[in-house]
Short mmCIF file of C-alpha atoms and ligand atoms in Angstrom, two decimals:
data_model
loop_
_atom_site.label_atom_id
_atom_site.label_comp_id
_atom_site.label_asym_id
_atom_site.label_seq_id
_atom_site.Cartn_x
_atom_site.Cartn_y
_atom_site.Cartn_z
CA MET S 1 -27.10 17.46 -20.36
CA ASP S 2 -23.37 16.99 -19.85
CA SER S 3 -21.10 16.60 -16.86
CA TRP S 4 -18.09 18.64 -15.84
CA ILE S 5 -16.46 15.26 -15.27
CA ASP S 6 -15.19 14.04 -18.64
CA THR S 7 -17.10 10.92 -19.70
CA THR S 8 -16.08 10.78 -23.38
CA LEU S 9 -13.77 7.79 -22.78
CA THR S 10 -16.28 6.08 -20.47
CA PRO S 11 -19.67 6.41 -22.23
CA ASP S 12 -21.13 3.58 -20.08
CA PHE S 13 -20.85 5.86 -17.05
CA SER S 14 -22.40 8.98 -18.53
CA ILE S 15 -24.38 11.61 -16.65
CA HIS S 16 -27.53 9.74 -17.76
CA ASN S 17 -26.53 6.58 -15.90
CA LEU S 18 -25.23 7.15 -12.32
CA PRO S 19 -25.36 3.48 -11.23
CA PHE S 20 -24.97 2.37 -7.61
CA GLY S 21 -22.27 -0.01 -6.34
CA ILE S 22 -20.09 -0.99 -3.39
CA PHE S 23 -16.41 -0.06 -3.56
CA SER S 24 -13.37 0.11 -1.33
CA THR S 25 -9.99 1.78 -1.51
CA ILE S 26 -6.75 0.70 0.16
CA GLY S 27 -7.12 0.99 3.91
CA SER S 28 -10.86 1.66 3.89
CA LEU S 29 -13.94 -0.51 4.24
CA PRO S 30 -16.39 -1.27 1.40
CA ARG S 31 -19.10 1.40 1.13
CA PRO S 32 -21.76 2.70 -1.29
CA GLY S 33 -20.83 4.82 -4.29
CA VAL S 34 -22.22 6.14 -7.56
CA ALA S 35 -20.15 5.93 -10.77
CA ILE S 36 -19.59 8.86 -13.16
CA GLY S 37 -16.91 8.71 -15.87
CA ASP S 38 -13.69 7.40 -14.32
CA LYS S 39 -14.80 8.55 -10.84
CA ILE S 40 -16.93 7.28 -7.96
CA VAL S 41 -18.96 9.60 -5.78
CA ASP S 42 -18.22 8.35 -2.23
CA LEU S 43 -21.70 8.60 -0.68
CA GLN S 44 -20.42 8.10 2.87
CA ALA S 45 -17.93 10.97 2.51
CA LEU S 46 -20.53 13.15 0.78
CA HIS S 47 -23.04 12.54 3.57
CA LYS S 48 -20.44 13.65 6.15
CA THR S 49 -20.25 17.06 4.48
CA GLY S 50 -23.89 17.58 5.50
CA CYS S 51 -25.10 18.39 2.00
CA LEU S 52 -27.49 15.40 1.83
CA HIS S 53 -29.32 16.52 4.96
CA HIS S 54 -32.48 17.46 3.02
CA LEU S 55 -32.84 13.87 1.73
CA GLN S 56 -33.06 12.46 5.27
CA ILE S 57 -30.78 9.51 4.56
CA PRO S 58 -29.69 7.90 7.84
CA ALA S 59 -25.86 7.86 8.05
CA GLU S 60 -25.86 4.17 9.00
CA THR S 61 -27.31 3.18 5.59
CA LEU S 62 -24.09 4.50 3.99
CA ASP S 63 -21.89 2.85 6.59
CA GLN S 64 -22.55 -0.61 5.13
CA ARG S 65 -20.80 -3.18 2.94
CA VAL S 66 -23.97 -3.75 0.88
CA LEU S 67 -26.62 -1.51 -0.69
CA ASN S 68 -29.63 -3.27 0.88
CA PRO S 69 -30.20 -0.70 3.69
CA LEU S 70 -29.91 2.26 1.28
CA ILE S 71 -32.19 0.59 -1.30
CA SER S 72 -34.67 -0.26 1.46
CA LEU S 73 -35.27 3.47 2.04
CA GLY S 74 -37.38 3.27 -1.13
CA LYS S 75 -37.32 4.81 -4.56
CA SER S 76 -38.65 8.11 -3.27
CA THR S 77 -35.28 8.53 -1.52
CA THR S 78 -32.86 6.80 -3.92
CA ASN S 79 -34.37 8.52 -6.98
CA GLN S 80 -34.05 11.91 -5.26
CA LEU S 81 -30.45 11.13 -4.35
CA ARG S 82 -29.64 10.14 -7.94
CA LEU S 83 -31.35 13.25 -9.37
CA GLN S 84 -29.55 15.48 -6.85
CA LEU S 85 -26.19 13.98 -7.88
CA GLN S 86 -27.14 14.38 -11.55
CA HIS S 87 -27.87 18.04 -10.95
CA TRP S 88 -24.61 18.67 -9.09
CA LEU S 89 -22.58 16.70 -11.65
CA SER S 90 -24.06 18.61 -14.58
CA ALA S 91 -24.24 22.09 -13.02
CA HIS S 92 -21.06 24.04 -13.60
CA HIS S 93 -21.72 26.51 -10.84
CA ASP S 94 -20.70 26.06 -7.21
CA ASN S 95 -22.07 22.96 -5.55
CA PRO S 96 -20.98 20.45 -2.87
CA LEU S 97 -19.29 18.10 -5.35
CA ARG S 98 -17.12 20.91 -6.72
CA HIS S 99 -16.24 22.11 -3.22
CA ASN S 100 -15.33 18.70 -1.80
CA ALA S 101 -12.86 17.05 -4.16
CA HIS S 102 -12.22 14.26 -1.63
CA VAL S 103 -15.68 12.76 -2.25
CA LEU S 104 -14.65 11.85 -5.83
CA VAL S 105 -12.57 8.65 -5.90
CA ASN S 106 -10.72 7.40 -8.99
CA ARG S 107 -12.39 4.21 -10.20
CA ARG S 108 -8.99 2.73 -11.05
CA ASP S 109 -8.02 3.00 -7.37
CA ALA S 110 -11.16 1.20 -6.18
CA ALA S 111 -11.94 -2.49 -5.72
CA MET S 112 -15.55 -3.43 -6.44
CA HIS S 113 -17.62 -5.76 -4.27
CA LEU S 114 -20.91 -7.64 -4.54
CA PRO S 115 -23.39 -4.72 -4.51
CA VAL S 116 -26.16 -6.39 -2.51
CA ALA S 117 -26.55 -9.20 -0.02
CA VAL S 118 -28.53 -11.58 -2.22
CA GLY S 119 -31.23 -13.31 -0.22
CA ASP S 120 -32.76 -15.40 -2.97
CA TYR S 121 -31.87 -15.91 -6.60
CA THR S 122 -34.33 -17.03 -9.27
CA ASP S 123 -33.39 -17.87 -12.83
CA PHE S 124 -35.89 -17.69 -15.68
CA TYR S 125 -35.85 -19.13 -19.20
CA ALA S 126 -37.42 -16.15 -20.96
CA SER S 127 -35.77 -16.11 -24.41
CA MET S 128 -37.77 -18.01 -27.02
CA ASP S 129 -34.74 -18.31 -29.29
CA HIS S 130 -32.72 -19.90 -26.47
CA ALA S 131 -35.52 -22.23 -25.35
CA THR S 132 -36.13 -23.24 -28.97
CA ASN S 133 -32.45 -23.95 -29.61
CA VAL S 134 -32.15 -26.07 -26.46
CA GLY S 135 -35.41 -27.88 -27.29
CA LYS S 136 -34.15 -28.67 -30.80
CA MET S 137 -30.83 -30.01 -29.50
CA PHE S 138 -32.15 -32.11 -26.63
CA ARG S 139 -35.70 -33.03 -27.54
CA ASP S 140 -37.65 -32.61 -30.77
CA PRO S 141 -36.38 -30.41 -33.64
CA ASP S 142 -39.95 -30.01 -34.95
CA ASN S 143 -41.60 -29.34 -31.59
CA ALA S 144 -38.90 -27.62 -29.59
CA LEU S 145 -40.98 -25.62 -27.10
CA LEU S 146 -42.78 -27.48 -24.32
CA PRO S 147 -46.58 -26.86 -24.07
CA ASN S 148 -46.32 -24.47 -21.08
CA TRP S 149 -43.61 -22.21 -22.53
CA LYS S 150 -45.76 -19.53 -24.19
CA HIS S 151 -48.22 -19.40 -21.28
CA LEU S 152 -45.86 -18.64 -18.39
CA PRO S 153 -42.26 -17.49 -17.86
CA VAL S 154 -40.58 -20.77 -16.85
CA GLY S 155 -38.11 -20.43 -13.97
CA TYR S 156 -36.42 -22.23 -11.09
CA HIS S 157 -34.97 -21.27 -7.72
CA GLY S 158 -31.19 -21.00 -7.89
CA ARG S 159 -28.63 -20.59 -5.15
CA ALA S 160 -27.56 -17.18 -3.79
CA SER S 161 -24.44 -18.27 -1.87
CA SER S 162 -22.30 -18.78 -4.99
CA ILE S 163 -23.09 -15.44 -6.67
CA VAL S 164 -19.80 -13.51 -7.01
CA VAL S 165 -18.77 -10.09 -8.26
CA SER S 166 -17.08 -9.56 -11.62
CA GLY S 167 -13.39 -10.40 -11.58
CA THR S 168 -13.76 -13.47 -9.35
CA SER S 169 -12.21 -16.58 -10.89
CA ILE S 170 -14.24 -19.76 -11.17
CA HIS S 171 -12.73 -23.23 -10.73
CA ARG S 172 -13.85 -25.90 -13.16
CA PRO S 173 -16.34 -27.97 -11.16
CA TYR S 174 -16.21 -31.73 -10.60
CA GLY S 175 -19.43 -33.60 -11.08
CA GLN S 176 -21.23 -36.76 -11.98
CA VAL S 177 -21.56 -37.12 -15.75
CA LYS S 178 -22.67 -39.93 -18.01
CA PRO S 179 -21.07 -39.95 -21.46
CA PRO S 180 -23.63 -41.11 -24.07
CA THR S 181 -21.61 -44.22 -24.89
CA ALA S 182 -20.94 -45.21 -21.25
CA SER S 183 -23.22 -47.58 -19.35
CA ALA S 184 -22.60 -45.93 -15.96
CA PRO S 185 -21.85 -42.39 -14.74
CA VAL S 186 -18.36 -41.23 -13.77
CA PHE S 187 -17.17 -38.46 -11.43
CA LYS S 188 -14.75 -36.03 -13.10
CA PRO S 189 -14.10 -32.36 -13.93
CA SER S 190 -16.72 -30.96 -16.30
CA ALA S 191 -15.65 -31.11 -19.96
CA ARG S 192 -18.52 -28.94 -21.21
CA LEU S 193 -18.13 -25.74 -19.22
CA ASP S 194 -20.18 -22.83 -20.59
CA PHE S 195 -21.32 -19.26 -19.95
CA GLU S 196 -24.89 -17.94 -20.11
CA LEU S 197 -25.45 -14.31 -21.11
CA GLU S 198 -28.16 -12.93 -18.84
CA VAL S 199 -29.42 -9.71 -17.28
CA ALA S 200 -30.70 -9.80 -13.69
CA MET S 201 -33.16 -7.54 -11.86
CA VAL S 202 -32.20 -6.38 -8.38
CA LEU S 203 -35.29 -6.16 -6.17
CA GLY S 204 -35.74 -2.87 -4.34
CA LYS S 205 -39.03 -3.36 -2.50
CA GLU S 206 -40.64 -6.33 -0.85
CA ASN S 207 -44.15 -7.66 -1.15
CA PRO S 208 -45.71 -9.26 1.93
CA LEU S 209 -46.20 -13.04 1.84
CA GLY S 210 -49.56 -13.78 0.24
CA GLN S 211 -49.76 -10.51 -1.73
CA PRO S 212 -48.98 -10.82 -5.45
CA ILE S 213 -47.43 -7.85 -7.27
CA ASP S 214 -49.76 -6.26 -9.85
CA ILE S 215 -47.91 -6.26 -13.17
CA GLN S 216 -48.77 -2.58 -13.76
CA HIS S 217 -46.77 -1.73 -10.60
CA SER S 218 -43.83 -4.04 -11.26
CA GLU S 219 -41.33 -1.21 -11.85
CA ASP S 220 -41.85 0.04 -8.28
CA TYR S 221 -40.20 -3.19 -7.12
CA ILE S 222 -37.20 -3.27 -9.48
CA PHE S 223 -34.33 -1.13 -8.18
CA GLY S 224 -32.18 -1.82 -11.23
CA TYR S 225 -30.33 -4.30 -13.40
CA VAL S 226 -26.91 -5.98 -13.62
CA LEU S 227 -25.21 -8.18 -16.21
CA PHE S 228 -25.27 -11.80 -15.10
CA ASN S 229 -23.09 -14.72 -16.24
CA ASP S 230 -24.76 -17.94 -15.14
CA TRP S 231 -21.79 -20.32 -15.53
CA SER S 232 -23.06 -23.76 -16.51
CA ALA S 233 -21.57 -27.27 -16.72
CA ARG S 234 -23.54 -28.85 -19.55
CA ASP S 235 -22.41 -32.45 -18.98
CA ILE S 236 -23.34 -32.34 -15.28
CA GLN S 237 -26.63 -30.58 -16.14
CA ALA S 238 -27.61 -33.09 -18.85
CA TRP S 239 -27.35 -36.08 -16.49
CA GLU S 240 -28.82 -34.55 -13.31
CA TYR S 241 -31.70 -32.35 -14.47
CA VAL S 242 -34.47 -34.94 -14.77
CA PRO S 243 -37.06 -34.53 -13.28
CA LEU S 244 -36.49 -31.56 -10.90
CA GLY S 245 -34.36 -29.26 -13.07
CA PRO S 246 -30.97 -27.54 -12.75
CA PHE S 247 -28.84 -28.24 -9.67
CA LEU S 248 -25.05 -28.80 -9.40
CA GLY S 249 -24.46 -27.98 -13.07
CA LYS S 250 -25.45 -24.40 -12.19
CA ASN S 251 -24.75 -23.60 -8.53
CA PHE S 252 -20.93 -23.60 -8.58
CA GLY S 253 -20.86 -19.91 -9.51
CA SER S 254 -22.70 -17.01 -11.15
CA SER S 255 -21.02 -13.64 -11.77
CA VAL S 256 -22.60 -10.18 -11.63
CA SER S 257 -21.41 -6.80 -12.88
CA PRO S 258 -20.67 -4.50 -9.91
CA TRP S 259 -22.73 -1.43 -10.88
CA ILE S 260 -26.54 -1.56 -10.61
CA VAL S 261 -28.06 0.50 -13.44
CA THR S 262 -31.32 1.89 -12.12
CA THR S 263 -34.73 1.25 -13.67
CA GLU S 264 -35.07 5.05 -13.98
CA ALA S 265 -31.82 5.39 -15.97
CA LEU S 266 -33.03 2.67 -18.34
CA SER S 267 -36.48 4.21 -18.85
CA LYS S 268 -35.30 6.02 -22.00
CA PHE S 269 -34.52 2.68 -23.62
CA LYS S 270 -37.90 0.97 -23.22
CA VAL S 271 -39.35 -0.65 -26.36
CA ASN S 272 -42.17 -2.96 -27.25
CA GLY S 273 -41.58 -6.69 -27.06
CA GLN S 274 -42.71 -9.13 -29.71
CA VAL S 275 -46.40 -9.99 -30.04
CA GLN S 276 -47.24 -12.80 -27.64
CA ASP S 277 -49.34 -15.45 -29.34
CA PRO S 278 -51.34 -17.09 -27.83
CA PRO S 279 -52.44 -14.12 -25.71
CA VAL S 280 -51.32 -14.34 -22.09
CA LEU S 281 -53.63 -14.65 -19.10
CA PRO S 282 -54.89 -11.33 -17.64
CA TYR S 283 -52.40 -11.25 -14.72
CA LEU S 284 -49.54 -11.21 -17.28
CA LYS S 285 -51.01 -8.47 -19.51
CA GLU S 286 -48.91 -5.30 -19.33
CA ASN S 287 -49.52 -1.77 -20.59
CA GLY S 288 -47.00 0.35 -22.48
CA ASN S 289 -43.47 -0.53 -23.51
CA THR S 290 -42.37 -3.64 -21.70
CA HIS S 291 -38.85 -4.47 -22.92
CA TYR S 292 -35.42 -2.78 -23.11
CA ASP S 293 -33.26 -2.01 -26.14
CA ILE S 294 -29.83 -2.89 -24.76
CA GLU S 295 -26.99 -4.19 -26.95
CA LEU S 296 -25.25 -7.13 -25.30
CA SER S 297 -22.00 -8.81 -26.26
CA VAL S 298 -19.78 -11.66 -25.06
CA TYR S 299 -16.02 -12.06 -25.49
CA ILE S 300 -13.66 -14.96 -24.85
CA LYS S 301 -9.97 -14.31 -24.21
CA PRO S 302 -7.78 -17.41 -24.37
CA ASP S 303 -4.79 -17.53 -22.03
CA GLY S 304 -2.16 -15.20 -23.51
CA GLY S 305 -4.36 -14.49 -26.56
CA ARG S 306 -6.59 -11.68 -27.73
CA GLU S 307 -10.20 -11.14 -26.72
CA ALA S 308 -12.63 -12.31 -29.44
CA GLN S 309 -16.31 -11.40 -29.69
CA VAL S 310 -18.42 -14.56 -29.86
CA CYS S 311 -21.94 -13.14 -29.41
CA ARG S 312 -23.72 -9.89 -30.12
CA THR S 313 -27.41 -9.70 -29.30
CA ASN S 314 -30.06 -7.46 -27.71
CA LEU S 315 -32.18 -7.67 -24.58
CA SER S 316 -35.24 -6.67 -26.64
CA TYR S 317 -35.34 -10.17 -28.20
CA MET S 318 -36.69 -11.61 -24.94
CA TYR S 319 -40.18 -13.10 -25.20
CA TRP S 320 -41.12 -12.48 -21.54
CA SER S 321 -40.64 -9.03 -19.99
CA PRO S 322 -39.19 -8.22 -16.54
CA GLY S 323 -42.68 -7.20 -15.38
CA GLN S 324 -44.14 -10.53 -16.46
CA MET S 325 -41.40 -12.46 -14.65
CA LEU S 326 -42.04 -10.46 -11.46
CA ALA S 327 -45.83 -10.77 -11.68
CA HIS S 328 -45.68 -14.49 -12.37
CA HIS S 329 -43.14 -15.10 -9.56
CA THR S 330 -45.46 -13.52 -7.00
CA SER S 331 -48.79 -14.66 -8.52
CA ASN S 332 -49.08 -17.41 -5.89
CA GLY S 333 -48.29 -14.99 -3.06
CA CYS S 334 -44.53 -15.74 -2.96
CA ASN S 335 -42.78 -12.86 -1.21
CA LEU S 336 -39.70 -11.20 -2.72
CA ARG S 337 -37.21 -9.24 -0.62
CA VAL S 338 -34.83 -6.34 -1.13
CA GLY S 339 -31.63 -7.62 -2.75
CA ASP S 340 -33.20 -10.68 -4.38
CA LEU S 341 -31.93 -11.34 -7.90
CA LEU S 342 -34.26 -12.40 -10.70
CA ALA S 343 -32.21 -13.39 -13.76
CA SER S 344 -33.62 -13.48 -17.28
CA GLY S 345 -32.19 -16.78 -18.46
CA THR S 346 -29.88 -17.00 -21.46
CA ILE S 347 -30.49 -14.15 -23.89
CA SER S 348 -30.33 -15.34 -27.49
CA GLY S 349 -31.50 -13.74 -30.72
CA PRO S 350 -32.70 -15.40 -33.93
CA GLU S 351 -29.34 -15.31 -35.77
CA PRO S 352 -26.46 -17.71 -34.97
CA HIS S 353 -24.12 -14.86 -33.92
CA GLN S 354 -26.81 -13.78 -31.41
CA PHE S 355 -26.77 -17.01 -29.37
CA GLY S 356 -25.99 -16.33 -25.70
CA SER S 357 -24.25 -19.60 -24.75
CA MET S 358 -21.53 -21.85 -26.17
CA LEU S 359 -24.01 -24.73 -26.09
CA GLU S 360 -25.89 -22.90 -28.85
CA LEU S 361 -22.91 -21.23 -30.56
CA SER S 362 -21.19 -24.62 -31.01
CA TRP S 363 -24.54 -26.39 -31.42
CA SER S 364 -23.86 -28.83 -28.58
CA GLY S 365 -20.19 -29.13 -29.47
CA SER S 366 -20.69 -29.98 -33.16
CA ARG S 367 -19.46 -26.66 -34.63
CA PRO S 368 -16.19 -24.95 -33.64
CA ILE S 369 -16.39 -21.35 -32.39
CA ASP S 370 -13.66 -19.30 -34.12
CA LEU S 371 -11.66 -17.06 -31.77
CA GLY S 372 -9.25 -15.93 -34.52
CA GLN S 373 -5.50 -16.57 -34.63
CA GLY S 374 -6.25 -20.23 -35.41
CA ILE S 375 -7.90 -20.77 -32.01
CA HIS S 376 -11.24 -22.57 -31.72
CA ARG S 377 -13.51 -23.60 -28.89
CA HIS S 378 -16.52 -25.85 -28.38
CA PHE S 379 -16.67 -25.18 -24.64
CA LEU S 380 -14.46 -23.21 -22.22
CA GLU S 381 -10.90 -24.31 -21.54
CA ASP S 382 -8.88 -23.62 -18.40
CA HIS S 383 -7.58 -20.03 -18.19
CA ASP S 384 -10.14 -18.71 -20.70
CA THR S 385 -11.62 -15.37 -19.60
CA VAL S 386 -15.26 -14.58 -20.43
CA THR S 387 -16.40 -10.94 -20.47
CA MET S 388 -19.92 -9.62 -21.07
CA ARG S 389 -20.79 -6.04 -21.86
CA GLY S 390 -24.07 -4.13 -22.22
CA HIS S 391 -24.69 -0.72 -23.72
CA ALA S 392 -27.70 1.37 -24.77
CA VAL S 393 -27.82 4.35 -27.14
CA GLN S 394 -30.76 6.62 -27.96
CA GLY S 395 -29.78 9.67 -30.01
CA THR S 396 -27.21 11.57 -27.95
CA VAL S 397 -28.03 9.67 -24.76
CA SER S 398 -25.93 6.61 -23.98
CA LEU S 399 -25.17 4.49 -20.96
CA GLY S 400 -23.90 1.01 -20.16
CA PHE S 401 -23.32 -1.64 -17.53
CA GLY S 402 -19.54 -1.75 -17.69
CA GLU S 403 -18.71 -5.43 -17.72
CA VAL S 404 -18.89 -8.73 -15.93
CA THR S 405 -15.76 -10.80 -16.35
CA GLY S 406 -14.35 -14.02 -14.94
CA GLN S 407 -11.56 -16.49 -15.66
CA ILE S 408 -11.85 -20.26 -15.58
CA LEU S 409 -9.20 -21.89 -13.40
CA PRO S 410 -8.38 -25.62 -13.36
CA SER S 411 -10.33 -27.86 -11.00
CA LEU S 412 -9.15 -27.82 -7.41
CA PRO S 413 -7.71 -31.16 -6.26
CA TRP S 414 -10.68 -33.34 -5.33
CA ARG S 415 -11.03 -33.82 -1.56
CA GLY S 416 -14.10 -36.00 -1.20
CA1 CA O 501 -29.38 -19.58 -16.57
#
């Protein structure tokens, strides 16, 4: 399958992908679109041509600044819409997309927006390599994992209000920190600012309060996935986290990639996860392939310098699967809603170049990270830009997430 729109220079946005996002052009309001190559299919404009009539998509769901109303129509509708677009974009004969050139917008002319209104955001801790590294650094090198870790996907409730779309700059946060040698805490800009390489699920279906989601049906609830940079201030985090967990060291900003890659597009890239030992409880047992083979990478670009790759890993290294995170989250009856984000937690692999945070790459600031050209980092400096990319290849089929990027700006003047 190939498209009559050239995708050779944009393999992330191949005919196999067709991710959903919210875009705007000069003089027009943000609205839903689907990416293909260097184009966006303007769903609002396409609907106005009347050619989507058979899908029974209400016009008002495409007249919105977020995807929640469209996603809420259910996968029976959004999958049909995606497959219809795939057919029209691959068929060389006459079809509505070939007849209506105005429904194809150049991606370079579009601004991207947060794709969903995020109601709730949950962050997990599902990479064993990451949890082990952090345990070794902060607790016990010989007993790094806490006793619960292999029995349940550990997570916490984050904050949705500070989730921003790729391209949004992040100011270095102020916070209370206690240097190891000091007897009392001080209030100052974070000196240990970090990224966390994560992938987040976007929920596409809600479960009523009190009704857990059966793990075998978890995919029905996951509309798709985005790249997720969970910016973290390690010095604030280290002092505040006991005993209730992450708080102000995390909630000053998290960045998402603008295009939601659907669960259906990713189905070709499913693989088995590692053997879970000890065996999990029955509600976390899952049939079939549970994980995704997606190459992930992180780059740091110093101000005025060149972008340097600092991490290259794979989503398949995760210990806990998306289905297990979803099933565990709702196992007490907690209700999830359309647009909720469930992030994986930092994705690390077993090798040092596969670590998904600077905390691990610099081993808590003890080893410099080489950016080339004589430039080194332990943590992020002002004006550094962090970019994450994700890409999957299976034979001749490839697709990707595009990127999530963000620059660190100096702290705003403190106005307490
Ligand atoms: Ca995180």
